[in-house]
């Protein structure tokens, strides 16, 4: 793929990330470039490939991502994606419901660990689960 | 818990299952009782505890369950819950989108296995992913 | 389920937790309520549903829980449940044996991580693995 | 390690396997040799290293193995180790209790799949879960 | 991304797949299109993104893929990628060594299941592990 | 196994570890003995059983181990084994390629977490990924 078209896809990824995450969406690309520029590009292109697709609403996509992370016990990304979920309009209470449902499908250990992570994010943002 | 209240909870579970799955919801309890009556009761009570809660719409709950199963590679349950998802109004195309999103968060192996399972259910029902 | 019966189940859970964990069993419910009251109730009711069942001795139930946590790499809960295991009479040496057996069924990475977590708990309690 | 001492360890493994599994314990080594002789030797030596250790009773070791397999969804081995568990004296009802406890720590999908596998073994042996 | 550039990436993926898998590499795209055309394109593009990168030799890439699949217990893909591994020059004995190493890092259950799957492929091809 | 032959196997393990890891290979045994002497012996014997086998080159074995750890999200061991991988001659860039390949087979969450861990080790050693 020519450089020109690669840059188009990366820009598309940054734009899509800002829609999902707010202004900090462009910071992610910069942070990932610090990790490794190739990986940063792959992430942005992949993010665009998925999150700019129609077929699911943003809130539904947020639910998919949260659930995949809770199920895997990927708490670092769960923290970041909780910010995204709140930004696209999922309420704290709705994120709680996702976790409660995971107690049955994933077991209590990962569900409870996830609840702690999510509660921290929600408190940091001055919000609360009703 | 007295027998009377336990039966209330089990009946509530059967009713909730029928809302989510259609008429075959009451078959599940009978099948589970064949497996073991205690387990059948625990499943119905747990199902009621979660699926009769407000806070998430049925389609959103279906998305959580599908994602948790795809992520774990629990294909037997994925098959059953694809029926549920279609019954509560998720379109085949929306289930595809969940799987596509999982390619990034779970990896292609489990996502592709899940797609095969889901496609079989959809074909069996004379539907198709658009 | 009426409030009265729910409270019965929660109290039963607290009592069961105290049998398994000692006096700190009632603290758990208070801590979980800080996390979220609905989750606290679900945990207590679920705990009662399982740990008050006959069929396995307390030490055997402790072995199941430890193994499930080691296998998943759920180290936070492993730390808490090591306290429970010691309280119901599993010796430090017996917990070591569970971990050694897991090296074969789970692999060395999660088994060794688990050993570190367990050793910390045992040292904090002034005990040692013989 | 000299051949003589390697053979000692393998024989020890075969003996230990017969204690745990009954007469079919020596068949396992032959089957594994068909798979690959090096792997057969590693399995027998590893089996001896663990199952001939003191510190846990045979029934407790059976509980560890069953739980590790249920948690991973390793159903093929779960089938074989259910035979072992019954042989060392775990009752069908006790195996059920292990699975029920796993619903909370692992989630219902893998627990229910495990119950189906275990029920088949128990039926094949003309036994039943009470 | 314009259609023209997307087709370039897909063709690149088909070519890369043929290098890794032999002639059947182009069949994969057709089979995946049966599953779903969007998914087929994502897989081909992703395959090209990774397997056409320099930095690791083909045999090393085959080792990464086999290990990731063994570790996850993704046996269906392991079967397909065993064909790929043999095609790029890994010897049956080398694939066995990967599995033996996984006994320590993943545990015996998934390693032994993987060995069965790999042995079937090797027998079907009239080869054997020395 | 007699004490004399056990010591041979343990010494063999220490020697093998030094080949793979450099001088710090003998420290590992001492550290593990602090954890528990039986476990230390099992680890050394197992390490020797696997890493002193022919059939795969050291760099290939390092790739297997890294991939198994990335796939499981076993970041503590990944840190240690990154040192080993660099010591046997894998370049930082080659370790990056393993991680990039894992994005497709394992998903981005564990791959990105792994990249952070690996980057820290590489920076601590005054090296960099080109």
XYZ file of C-alpha atoms in Angstrom:
780
model
C 0.000 0.000 0.000
C 1.391 3.355 -0.968
C 2.324 5.795 1.745
C -0.443 8.163 0.655
C -3.134 5.567 1.155
C -1.640 4.375 4.391
C -1.790 7.864 5.777
C -5.432 8.128 4.707
C -6.264 4.987 6.698
C -4.352 6.209 9.747
C -6.087 9.583 9.663
C -9.392 7.804 9.329
C -8.469 5.803 12.409
C -7.616 8.915 14.400
C -10.912 10.526 13.392
C -12.862 7.397 14.299
C -11.061 7.208 17.634
C -12.002 10.809 18.417
C -15.649 10.038 17.668
C -15.563 7.106 20.071
C -13.282 8.552 22.763
C -13.414 12.308 22.581
C -10.453 14.613 22.117
C -8.018 12.178 23.760
C -8.496 9.961 20.696
C -5.544 11.647 18.959
C -3.357 11.190 22.049
C -3.693 7.419 21.719
C -1.932 7.432 18.353
C 0.932 9.500 19.773
C 1.270 7.195 22.776
C 1.220 4.102 20.579
C 3.905 5.638 18.329
C 6.109 5.834 21.417
C 5.543 2.133 21.861
C 6.300 1.400 18.205
C 5.304 3.263 15.017
C 4.362 0.114 13.087
C 2.104 -1.040 15.893
C 0.562 2.429 16.149
C -0.325 2.277 12.463
C -1.734 -1.243 12.679
C -3.896 -0.250 15.640
C -5.255 2.889 13.943
C -5.993 1.054 10.700
C -7.635 -1.813 12.538
C -9.635 0.579 14.689
C -10.904 2.320 11.588
C -11.674 -0.970 9.842
C -13.994 -1.935 12.675
C -15.371 1.154 14.385
C -16.252 3.005 11.186
C -18.394 0.088 10.011
C -22.133 0.495 10.154
C -24.348 -2.263 11.481
C -23.915 -1.696 15.206
C -24.438 1.553 17.109
C -21.537 3.020 19.047
C -23.067 1.969 22.365
C -23.424 -1.584 21.117
C -19.800 -1.630 19.980
C -18.785 -0.377 23.414
C -20.669 -3.287 24.974
C -18.841 -5.791 22.755
C -15.443 -4.382 23.667
C -16.148 -4.182 27.400
C -17.399 -7.774 27.443
C -14.423 -9.122 25.486
C -12.058 -7.394 27.925
C -13.916 -8.508 31.074
C -13.989 -12.081 29.787
C -10.237 -12.063 29.165
C -9.382 -10.210 32.352
C -7.677 -7.507 30.290
C -8.051 -4.854 32.982
C -5.665 -2.249 31.570
C -7.665 -1.933 28.348
C -10.937 -2.217 30.301
C -9.942 0.964 32.123
C -9.371 2.809 28.837
C -12.475 1.444 27.163
C -14.644 2.398 30.136
C -13.788 5.982 29.237
C -14.837 5.268 25.650
C -18.070 3.598 26.740
C -19.056 6.579 28.892
C -18.129 8.948 26.097
C -20.441 7.320 23.561
C -23.313 7.463 25.988
C -23.395 4.238 27.966
C -24.441 5.085 31.502
C -22.452 3.878 34.499
C -25.429 1.777 35.459
C -25.433 0.091 32.054
C -21.760 -0.829 32.383
C -22.592 -2.349 35.781
C -25.281 -4.462 34.098
C -22.740 -5.793 31.590
C -20.511 -6.863 34.480
C -23.384 -8.456 36.397
C -24.305 -10.458 33.322
C -20.679 -11.586 33.036
C -20.815 -13.110 36.525
C -22.898 -15.881 34.963
C -20.974 -16.322 31.727
C -17.421 -15.714 32.927
C -17.546 -16.342 36.691
C -17.275 -14.006 39.656
C -13.459 -13.592 39.803
C -13.020 -11.691 36.535
C -16.373 -9.937 36.921
C -15.488 -8.582 40.376
C -11.997 -7.531 39.293
C -13.623 -5.706 36.390
C -16.098 -3.974 38.675
C -13.252 -2.572 40.765
C -11.505 -1.215 37.679
C -14.709 0.313 36.323
C -15.656 1.865 39.665
C -12.292 3.637 39.827
C -12.802 5.199 36.419
C -16.329 6.264 37.301
C -15.215 7.816 40.588
C -12.324 9.629 38.882
C -14.870 11.213 36.566
C -17.073 12.362 39.450
C -19.845 10.062 38.340
C -21.496 7.169 40.124
C -23.402 3.987 39.422
C -27.010 4.474 40.453
C -35.370 -20.742 51.124
C -38.747 -22.435 51.353
C -39.899 -24.647 48.503
C -42.707 -22.230 47.662
C -40.317 -19.339 47.089
C -37.888 -21.498 45.212
C -40.637 -22.530 42.822
C -41.536 -18.863 42.328
C -37.964 -18.124 41.304
C -37.834 -21.102 38.953
C -41.136 -20.150 37.321
C -39.851 -16.603 36.960
C -36.796 -18.051 35.236
C -38.898 -20.095 32.833
C -40.998 -17.030 32.001
C -37.914 -14.885 31.461
C -36.388 -17.568 29.254
C -39.523 -17.677 27.104
C -39.343 -13.881 26.651
C -35.734 -14.158 25.508
C -35.924 -17.388 23.515
C -39.495 -17.955 22.453
C -41.579 -21.023 23.247
C -38.536 -23.314 23.458
C -37.652 -21.462 26.649
C -39.619 -23.988 28.723
C -37.903 -26.896 26.960
C -34.554 -25.742 28.316
C -35.660 -26.306 31.906
C -36.836 -29.814 31.063
C -33.562 -30.623 29.278
C -31.520 -29.259 32.161
C -33.538 -31.346 34.627
C -32.426 -34.401 32.659
C -28.868 -33.293 33.233
C -29.485 -32.686 36.940
C -32.459 -31.116 38.770
C -30.303 -29.024 41.123
C -28.392 -27.581 38.200
C -31.629 -26.916 36.321
C -32.911 -24.911 39.285
C -29.670 -22.968 39.679
C -29.666 -22.089 35.981
C -33.294 -20.924 35.980
C -32.836 -18.853 39.128
C -29.623 -17.326 37.828
C -31.205 -16.635 34.457
C -34.068 -14.842 36.160
C -31.695 -12.910 38.446
C -29.948 -11.463 35.421
C -32.286 -11.332 32.442
C -35.237 -9.878 34.332
C -33.141 -6.940 35.499
C -33.740 -3.589 33.862
C -30.848 -1.394 32.755
C -29.995 -3.097 29.487
C -32.338 -3.856 26.612
C -32.771 -7.453 25.511
C -30.692 -6.874 22.370
C -27.878 -5.440 24.458
C -27.988 -8.440 26.795
C -27.829 -10.717 23.767
C -24.693 -8.876 22.622
C -23.040 -9.370 26.034
C -23.770 -13.084 26.026
C -22.639 -13.651 22.438
C -19.379 -11.789 23.081
C -18.615 -13.672 26.300
C -19.142 -16.973 24.490
C -17.113 -16.018 21.394
C -14.262 -14.830 23.624
C -14.211 -18.118 25.544
C -14.709 -20.275 22.480
C -17.860 -21.764 24.042
C -19.358 -22.796 20.713
C -22.110 -25.088 21.998
C -23.720 -22.269 23.980
C -23.007 -19.802 21.173
C -25.210 -21.920 18.929
C -28.090 -21.787 21.443
C -27.658 -18.112 22.210
C -27.627 -17.226 18.511
C -31.217 -18.447 18.471
C -31.942 -16.212 21.463
C -30.244 -13.222 19.855
C -32.289 -13.589 16.667
C -35.450 -14.031 18.707
C -35.016 -10.756 20.604
C -34.483 -8.880 17.366
C -30.771 -8.790 16.617
C -30.379 -9.125 12.866
C -27.977 -11.660 11.388
C -25.907 -8.781 10.110
C -25.588 -7.369 13.624
C -24.351 -10.686 14.970
C -21.748 -10.697 12.179
C -20.604 -7.255 13.324
C -20.098 -8.544 16.871
C -17.889 -11.315 15.493
C -15.927 -8.940 13.256
C -15.256 -6.704 16.249
C -14.051 -9.739 18.178
C -11.361 -10.416 15.553
C -9.513 -7.436 17.040
C -10.151 -8.117 20.718
C -9.989 -11.902 20.769
C -8.060 -12.849 17.625
C -9.132 -14.510 14.399
C -9.167 -18.167 15.533
C -12.098 -17.939 17.946
C -13.835 -15.298 15.825
C -13.762 -17.474 12.695
C -14.877 -20.581 14.594
C -17.752 -18.511 15.974
C -18.704 -17.289 12.517
C -19.029 -20.871 11.284
C -21.278 -21.793 14.187
C -23.434 -18.688 13.727
C -23.727 -19.171 9.958
C -25.051 -22.702 10.493
C -27.795 -21.479 12.806
C -28.732 -18.697 10.398
C -28.879 -21.068 7.430
C -30.963 -23.566 9.414
C -33.468 -20.797 10.017
C -33.646 -19.887 6.334
C -32.107 -16.490 7.018
C -28.904 -14.968 5.763
C -26.346 -12.364 6.704
C -26.720 -9.418 4.324
C -38.518 -12.430 45.473
C -39.832 -10.394 48.384
C -37.426 -8.283 50.410
C -37.920 -10.476 53.476
C -36.776 -13.586 51.668
C -33.921 -11.789 50.007
C -32.635 -10.666 53.361
C -32.847 -14.247 54.621
C -30.653 -15.403 51.746
C -28.161 -12.617 52.314
C -27.926 -13.364 56.013
C -27.450 -17.019 55.187
C -24.615 -15.974 52.892
C -22.952 -13.916 55.604
C -23.208 -16.808 58.067
C -21.800 -19.252 55.507
C -18.964 -16.859 54.732
C -18.080 -16.603 58.422
C -17.945 -20.397 58.672
C -15.550 -20.541 55.723
C -13.480 -17.424 56.414
C -13.732 -16.608 60.084
C -14.925 -13.322 61.531
C -13.815 -11.336 58.476
C -16.643 -13.041 56.602
C -19.020 -10.222 57.498
C -16.509 -7.613 56.372
C -16.665 -8.991 52.839
C -20.337 -8.097 52.518
C -19.656 -4.541 53.709
C -16.744 -4.160 51.266
C -18.813 -5.518 48.392
C -21.639 -3.098 49.239
C -19.137 -0.290 48.745
C -18.490 -1.715 45.314
C -22.197 -1.998 44.556
C -25.112 -3.170 46.725
C -26.726 -5.307 44.010
C -23.444 -7.115 43.385
C -22.925 -7.586 47.126
C -26.331 -9.270 47.358
C -25.718 -11.478 44.330
C -22.349 -12.583 45.741
C -23.771 -13.402 49.187
C -26.724 -15.310 47.753
C -24.490 -17.198 45.329
C -21.995 -17.961 48.094
C -24.766 -19.362 50.228
C -26.227 -21.363 47.320
C -22.906 -23.155 46.894
C -20.998 -23.253 50.169
C -23.955 -24.302 52.296
C -24.553 -27.345 50.108
C -23.568 -30.710 51.492
C -21.709 -33.227 49.348
C -18.199 -31.836 49.655
C -16.292 -31.024 52.830
C -15.092 -27.490 53.407
C -11.494 -28.461 52.659
C -12.548 -30.027 49.388
C -14.479 -26.892 48.430
C -11.392 -24.835 49.256
C -9.382 -27.025 46.871
C -11.905 -26.470 44.058
C -11.808 -22.710 44.494
C -8.028 -22.479 44.728
C -7.619 -24.593 41.592
C -10.170 -22.603 39.580
C -8.360 -19.378 40.530
C -4.845 -20.717 39.820
C -6.011 -22.017 36.438
C -7.472 -18.632 35.482
C -4.598 -16.637 36.937
C -7.053 -14.771 39.185
C -4.402 -13.815 41.731
C -6.375 -11.199 43.663
C -9.063 -13.705 44.623
C -6.422 -16.422 45.135
C -4.925 -14.235 47.871
C -8.307 -13.936 49.630
C -9.215 -17.586 49.196
C -5.843 -18.714 50.567
C -6.992 -17.154 53.837
C -10.231 -19.130 53.562
C -8.403 -22.361 52.769
C -6.146 -22.011 55.813
C -9.138 -21.141 57.975
C -11.043 -24.307 57.095
C -8.024 -26.414 57.887
C -5.998 -26.908 54.715
C -2.350 -26.873 55.692
C 0.138 -24.648 53.855
C 1.797 -27.794 52.578
C -1.484 -29.007 51.101
C -1.971 -25.731 49.247
C 1.545 -26.155 47.844
C 0.577 -29.597 46.588
C -2.413 -28.151 44.740
C -0.084 -25.692 43.005
C 2.472 -28.384 42.155
C -0.276 -30.466 40.566
C -1.343 -27.433 38.555
C 2.118 -27.185 36.983
C 1.129 -30.229 34.913
C -2.452 -29.264 34.121
C -2.089 -25.495 33.717
C 1.602 -24.948 33.005
C 4.380 -23.401 35.070
C 3.652 -19.692 34.458
C 0.329 -19.495 36.304
C 1.432 -22.086 38.861
C 4.562 -20.133 39.799
C 2.697 -16.823 39.943
C 0.194 -18.519 42.236
C 2.939 -19.867 44.467
C 4.299 -16.355 44.999
C 0.873 -15.043 45.964
C 0.237 -17.956 48.331
C 3.672 -17.681 49.946
C 3.031 -14.017 50.755
C -0.210 -14.837 52.525
C 1.423 -17.656 54.445
C 4.342 -15.478 55.525
C 1.995 -12.658 56.591
C 0.279 -15.125 58.876
C 3.555 -16.238 60.425
C 3.141 -19.725 58.989
C 5.309 -21.627 56.580
C 5.135 -24.410 54.025
C 6.943 -27.436 55.418
C 19.753 -39.595 32.908
C 20.829 -43.145 32.146
C 18.356 -45.458 30.423
C 18.129 -47.663 33.529
C 16.962 -44.777 35.694
C 14.630 -43.499 33.025
C 12.949 -46.866 32.858
C 12.598 -46.858 36.656
C 10.745 -43.527 36.475
C 8.496 -44.722 33.673
C 7.648 -47.926 35.528
C 6.925 -45.868 38.615
C 4.583 -43.773 36.480
C 2.767 -46.828 35.170
C 2.354 -48.174 38.711
C 1.106 -44.814 39.973
C -1.333 -44.586 37.080
C -2.721 -48.037 37.895
C -3.274 -46.958 41.512
C -5.205 -43.904 40.343
C -7.026 -45.385 37.360
C -7.235 -49.123 37.803
C -5.933 -51.702 35.352
C -6.369 -49.404 32.352
C -3.494 -47.384 33.781
C -0.974 -49.426 31.766
C -3.024 -48.980 28.594
C -2.494 -45.251 28.764
C 1.252 -45.631 28.357
C 0.792 -47.851 25.323
C -1.681 -45.398 23.758
C 0.648 -42.480 24.407
C 3.554 -44.387 22.844
C 1.460 -44.598 19.673
C 1.196 -40.838 19.793
C 4.929 -40.426 20.379
C 7.348 -42.381 22.607
C 9.103 -39.275 23.968
C 5.786 -37.748 24.968
C 4.669 -41.038 26.532
C 7.799 -41.042 28.691
C 7.414 -37.392 29.691
C 3.789 -37.987 30.686
C 4.575 -41.092 32.764
C 7.495 -39.412 34.523
C 5.478 -36.279 35.189
C 2.524 -38.329 36.409
C 4.793 -40.162 38.826
C 6.443 -36.924 39.972
C 3.078 -35.552 41.024
C 0.700 -38.389 41.890
C 3.188 -40.328 43.997
C 3.776 -37.311 46.221
C 2.267 -37.367 49.664
C 0.474 -34.321 51.060
C -2.874 -34.699 49.341
C -5.149 -37.751 49.332
C -6.027 -39.350 46.020
C -9.569 -37.950 46.160
C -8.205 -34.472 46.728
C -5.839 -34.850 43.774
C -8.777 -35.985 41.649
C -10.638 -32.795 42.639
C -7.678 -30.628 41.591
C -7.433 -32.293 38.194
C -11.178 -32.192 37.495
C -11.325 -28.498 38.410
C -8.317 -27.559 36.275
C -9.893 -29.337 33.292
C -13.388 -27.861 33.809
C -11.881 -24.379 34.106
C -9.966 -24.787 30.844
C -12.792 -26.509 29.018
C -10.504 -29.506 28.360
C -13.391 -31.940 27.886
C -11.460 -34.824 26.346
C -9.229 -35.148 29.403
C -12.171 -34.451 31.712
C -13.815 -37.586 30.330
C -10.722 -39.684 31.119
C -10.143 -38.131 34.527
C -13.780 -38.702 35.517
C -12.985 -42.399 35.282
C -9.953 -41.822 37.522
C -11.970 -39.787 40.022
C -14.600 -42.517 40.336
C -11.884 -45.148 40.661
C -10.225 -43.453 43.626
C -13.520 -43.190 45.413
C -15.105 -39.842 44.550
C -18.835 -40.387 44.281
C -20.765 -39.145 41.251
C -22.548 -36.722 43.541
C -19.230 -35.265 44.682
C -18.137 -34.687 41.099
C -21.433 -32.879 40.514
C -20.657 -30.635 43.489
C -17.295 -29.706 41.966
C -19.069 -28.673 38.777
C -21.745 -26.700 40.629
C -19.025 -24.805 42.493
C -17.355 -24.047 39.162
C -20.499 -22.292 37.909
C -19.544 -19.443 40.245
C -15.808 -19.398 39.611
C -15.694 -20.242 35.911
C -19.171 -19.382 34.608
C -22.042 -21.549 33.412
C -20.835 -22.290 29.852
C -17.840 -24.442 30.758
C -19.556 -25.859 33.841
C -22.577 -27.055 31.851
C -20.416 -28.506 29.070
C -18.470 -30.336 31.768
C -21.646 -31.680 33.333
C -22.694 -33.226 30.015
C -19.319 -34.927 29.610
C -19.348 -36.224 33.190
C -22.945 -37.473 32.940
C -22.047 -39.524 29.866
C -19.203 -41.249 31.684
C -21.403 -41.932 34.705
C -24.198 -43.363 32.563
C -21.747 -45.554 30.628
C -20.664 -47.040 33.936
C -24.218 -47.772 34.984
C -23.983 -45.290 37.838
C -25.967 -42.172 38.526
C -25.704 -38.868 40.330
C -28.024 -38.951 43.344
C -10.039 2.991 1.065
C -10.921 2.948 -2.616
C -11.976 -0.337 -4.196
C -8.861 -0.432 -6.357
C -6.537 -0.283 -3.373
C -8.604 -2.751 -1.438
C -8.323 -5.237 -4.268
C -4.548 -4.734 -4.290
C -4.391 -5.635 -0.613
C -6.595 -8.681 -1.074
C -4.529 -9.921 -4.017
C -1.407 -9.369 -1.947
C -2.996 -11.485 0.740
C -3.804 -14.292 -1.664
C -0.244 -14.238 -2.999
C 1.217 -14.246 0.513
C -1.065 -17.126 1.486
C 0.111 -19.150 -1.513
C 3.730 -18.573 -0.490
C 2.973 -19.837 3.015
C 0.500 -22.609 2.173
C 1.057 -23.693 -1.390
C -1.561 -23.701 -4.109
C -4.428 -24.179 -1.669
C -3.751 -20.641 -0.502
C -6.211 -19.266 -3.062
C -8.870 -21.770 -1.992
C -8.896 -20.247 1.473
C -10.127 -16.916 0.128
C -12.937 -18.619 -1.777
C -13.954 -20.632 1.306
C -13.896 -17.541 3.491
C -16.044 -15.675 0.967
C -18.647 -18.396 1.431
C -18.531 -17.642 5.125
C -18.823 -13.898 4.535
C -17.165 -11.638 1.912
C -16.301 -8.866 4.390
C -14.604 -11.350 6.696
C -12.759 -12.920 3.761
C -11.358 -9.501 2.844
C -10.385 -8.679 6.427
C -8.586 -12.009 6.772
C -6.677 -11.624 3.492
C -5.655 -8.049 4.290
C -4.617 -8.980 7.812
C -2.727 -12.019 6.552
C -0.828 -9.828 4.104
C -0.157 -7.170 6.761
C 1.589 -9.731 8.898
C 3.024 -12.516 6.767
C 4.548 -10.225 4.147
C 6.529 -8.379 6.802
C 10.227 -9.061 7.011
C 11.933 -9.604 10.357
C 11.029 -13.234 10.944
C 11.580 -16.154 8.601
C 8.598 -18.163 7.409
C 9.493 -21.069 9.683
C 9.663 -18.748 12.663
C 6.265 -17.294 11.798
C 4.895 -20.808 11.567
C 6.205 -21.505 15.074
C 4.468 -18.383 16.441
C 1.143 -19.357 14.901
C 1.298 -22.992 16.013
C 2.146 -21.955 19.576
C -0.630 -19.363 19.776
C -3.145 -21.971 18.596
C -1.884 -24.747 20.916
C -2.001 -22.341 23.864
C -5.597 -21.359 23.101
C -6.711 -24.877 22.258
C -7.803 -23.686 18.800
C -7.561 -27.141 17.239
C -9.427 -26.441 14.005
C -6.945 -23.751 12.971
C -4.049 -25.815 14.336
C -4.952 -28.495 11.795
C -4.838 -25.968 8.922
C -1.678 -24.269 10.127
C 0.108 -27.603 10.514
C -0.226 -27.880 6.741
C 1.269 -24.398 6.416
C 4.104 -25.193 8.804
C 5.065 -28.312 6.851
C 4.813 -26.397 3.587
C 7.286 -23.714 4.671
C 9.770 -26.352 5.730
C 9.223 -27.128 9.408
C 9.813 -30.836 9.874
C 7.282 -32.989 11.692
C 9.862 -33.513 14.397
C 10.192 -29.759 14.881
C 6.434 -29.376 15.296
C 6.577 -32.118 17.939
C 9.247 -30.132 19.772
C 6.996 -27.071 19.841
C 4.258 -29.171 21.433
C 6.635 -30.745 23.963
C 7.787 -27.277 25.001
C 4.154 -26.254 25.425
C 3.610 -29.016 27.997
C 5.598 -26.842 30.393
C 4.136 -23.458 29.481
C 0.523 -24.414 28.788
C 0.029 -27.735 30.570
C -0.440 -31.260 29.291
C -4.166 -31.134 28.399
C -3.914 -28.678 25.502
C -0.488 -29.983 24.478
C -1.726 -33.586 24.187
C -4.884 -32.559 22.333
C -2.656 -30.619 19.943
C -0.385 -33.601 19.420
C -3.353 -35.720 18.352
C -4.474 -33.118 15.835
C -0.951 -32.691 14.442
C -0.361 -36.451 14.205
C -3.506 -36.835 12.103
C -2.334 -34.214 9.623
C 1.112 -35.783 9.424
C -0.315 -39.270 8.861
C -2.707 -37.970 6.187
C 0.305 -36.614 4.334
C 2.131 -39.913 4.529
C 4.824 -38.398 6.723
C 5.858 -39.254 10.251
C 7.492 -37.743 13.285
C 10.952 -39.273 13.689
C 14.811 -41.559 41.895
C 17.882 -41.655 44.104
C 19.285 -38.409 45.445
C 22.448 -38.770 43.366
C 20.519 -38.902 40.122
C 18.198 -36.113 41.152
C 21.160 -33.856 41.769
C 22.493 -34.724 38.312
C 19.219 -33.629 36.750
C 19.139 -30.421 38.758
C 22.716 -29.568 37.848
C 21.874 -30.272 34.231
C 18.991 -27.853 34.556
C 21.197 -25.143 36.022
C 23.703 -25.615 33.214
C 20.965 -25.502 30.578
C 19.513 -22.377 32.153
C 22.899 -20.657 32.044
C 23.197 -21.487 28.338
C 19.791 -19.934 27.665
C 19.951 -17.011 30.097
C 23.572 -16.219 30.807
C 25.155 -16.133 34.243
C 21.894 -15.234 35.971
C 20.736 -18.757 35.144
C 22.097 -20.056 38.465
C 20.368 -17.253 40.370
C 16.996 -18.548 39.204
C 17.486 -21.839 41.065
C 18.400 -19.991 44.263
C 15.372 -17.691 43.949
C 13.074 -20.632 43.302
C 14.472 -22.450 46.342
C 13.362 -19.480 48.425
C 9.909 -19.990 47.009
C 10.000 -23.724 47.741
C 12.813 -26.280 47.293
C 10.573 -28.957 45.758
C 9.277 -26.513 43.194
C 12.810 -25.322 42.446
C 13.843 -28.905 41.706
C 10.792 -29.593 39.538
C 11.436 -26.418 37.524
C 15.120 -27.200 36.970
C 14.423 -30.797 35.965
C 11.617 -29.749 33.648
C 13.756 -26.985 32.158
C 16.495 -29.497 31.438
C 14.038 -32.031 30.013
C 12.905 -29.498 27.437
C 15.668 -27.021 26.717
C 18.443 -29.592 26.401
C 16.494 -31.439 23.711
C 17.704 -31.095 20.144
C 15.256 -30.502 17.305
C 14.721 -26.786 17.719
C 17.375 -24.067 17.858
C 17.593 -21.871 20.938
C 16.079 -18.925 19.083
C 13.147 -21.052 17.990
C 12.589 -22.250 21.557
C 12.636 -18.629 22.703
C 9.915 -17.856 20.151
C 7.743 -20.697 21.463
C 8.060 -19.524 25.049
C 7.423 -15.856 24.266
C 4.329 -16.728 22.238
C 2.898 -19.042 24.911
C 3.334 -16.283 27.508
C 1.894 -13.499 25.320
C -1.109 -15.683 24.511
C -1.788 -16.359 28.188
C -1.072 -12.818 29.306
C 1.638 -14.136 31.657
C 3.494 -10.829 31.786
C 5.770 -11.563 34.750
C 7.360 -14.523 32.986
C 7.328 -12.651 29.672
C 9.610 -10.078 31.283
C 12.072 -12.769 32.373
C 11.924 -14.676 29.104
C 12.537 -11.510 27.093
C 15.937 -11.439 28.764
C 16.460 -15.063 27.727
C 15.339 -14.389 24.165
C 17.782 -11.505 23.790
C 20.550 -13.588 25.326
C 20.188 -16.412 22.799
C 20.337 -13.964 19.939
C 16.801 -12.899 19.073
C 16.925 -9.243 18.114
C 14.521 -6.731 19.659
C 12.980 -6.298 16.249
C 12.304 -10.024 16.000
C 10.527 -10.036 19.359
C 8.382 -7.161 18.079
C 7.443 -9.258 15.060
C 6.299 -12.093 17.325
C 4.028 -9.637 19.145
C 2.679 -8.140 15.914
C 1.804 -11.625 14.690
C 0.020 -12.272 17.972
C -2.307 -9.312 17.365
C -4.031 -11.499 14.782
C -4.027 -14.783 16.686
C -4.576 -13.540 20.233
C -6.109 -10.088 19.827
C -4.771 -6.617 20.505
C -5.286 -6.442 24.300
C -2.724 -9.093 25.285
C -0.425 -8.194 22.389
C -0.270 -4.522 23.416
C 0.217 -5.359 27.093
C 3.060 -7.650 26.024
C 4.640 -4.937 23.917
C 4.773 -2.608 26.926
C 6.467 -5.257 29.049
C 8.968 -6.102 26.316
C 9.760 -2.448 25.617
C 10.618 -1.883 29.284
C 13.094 -4.760 29.286
C 14.665 -3.554 26.053
C 15.006 0.003 27.345
C 16.505 -1.212 30.639
C 19.176 -2.972 28.607
C 19.965 0.150 26.626
C 18.725 -1.469 23.428
C 15.927 -0.480 21.113
C 13.561 -1.951 18.571
C 14.578 -0.747 15.127
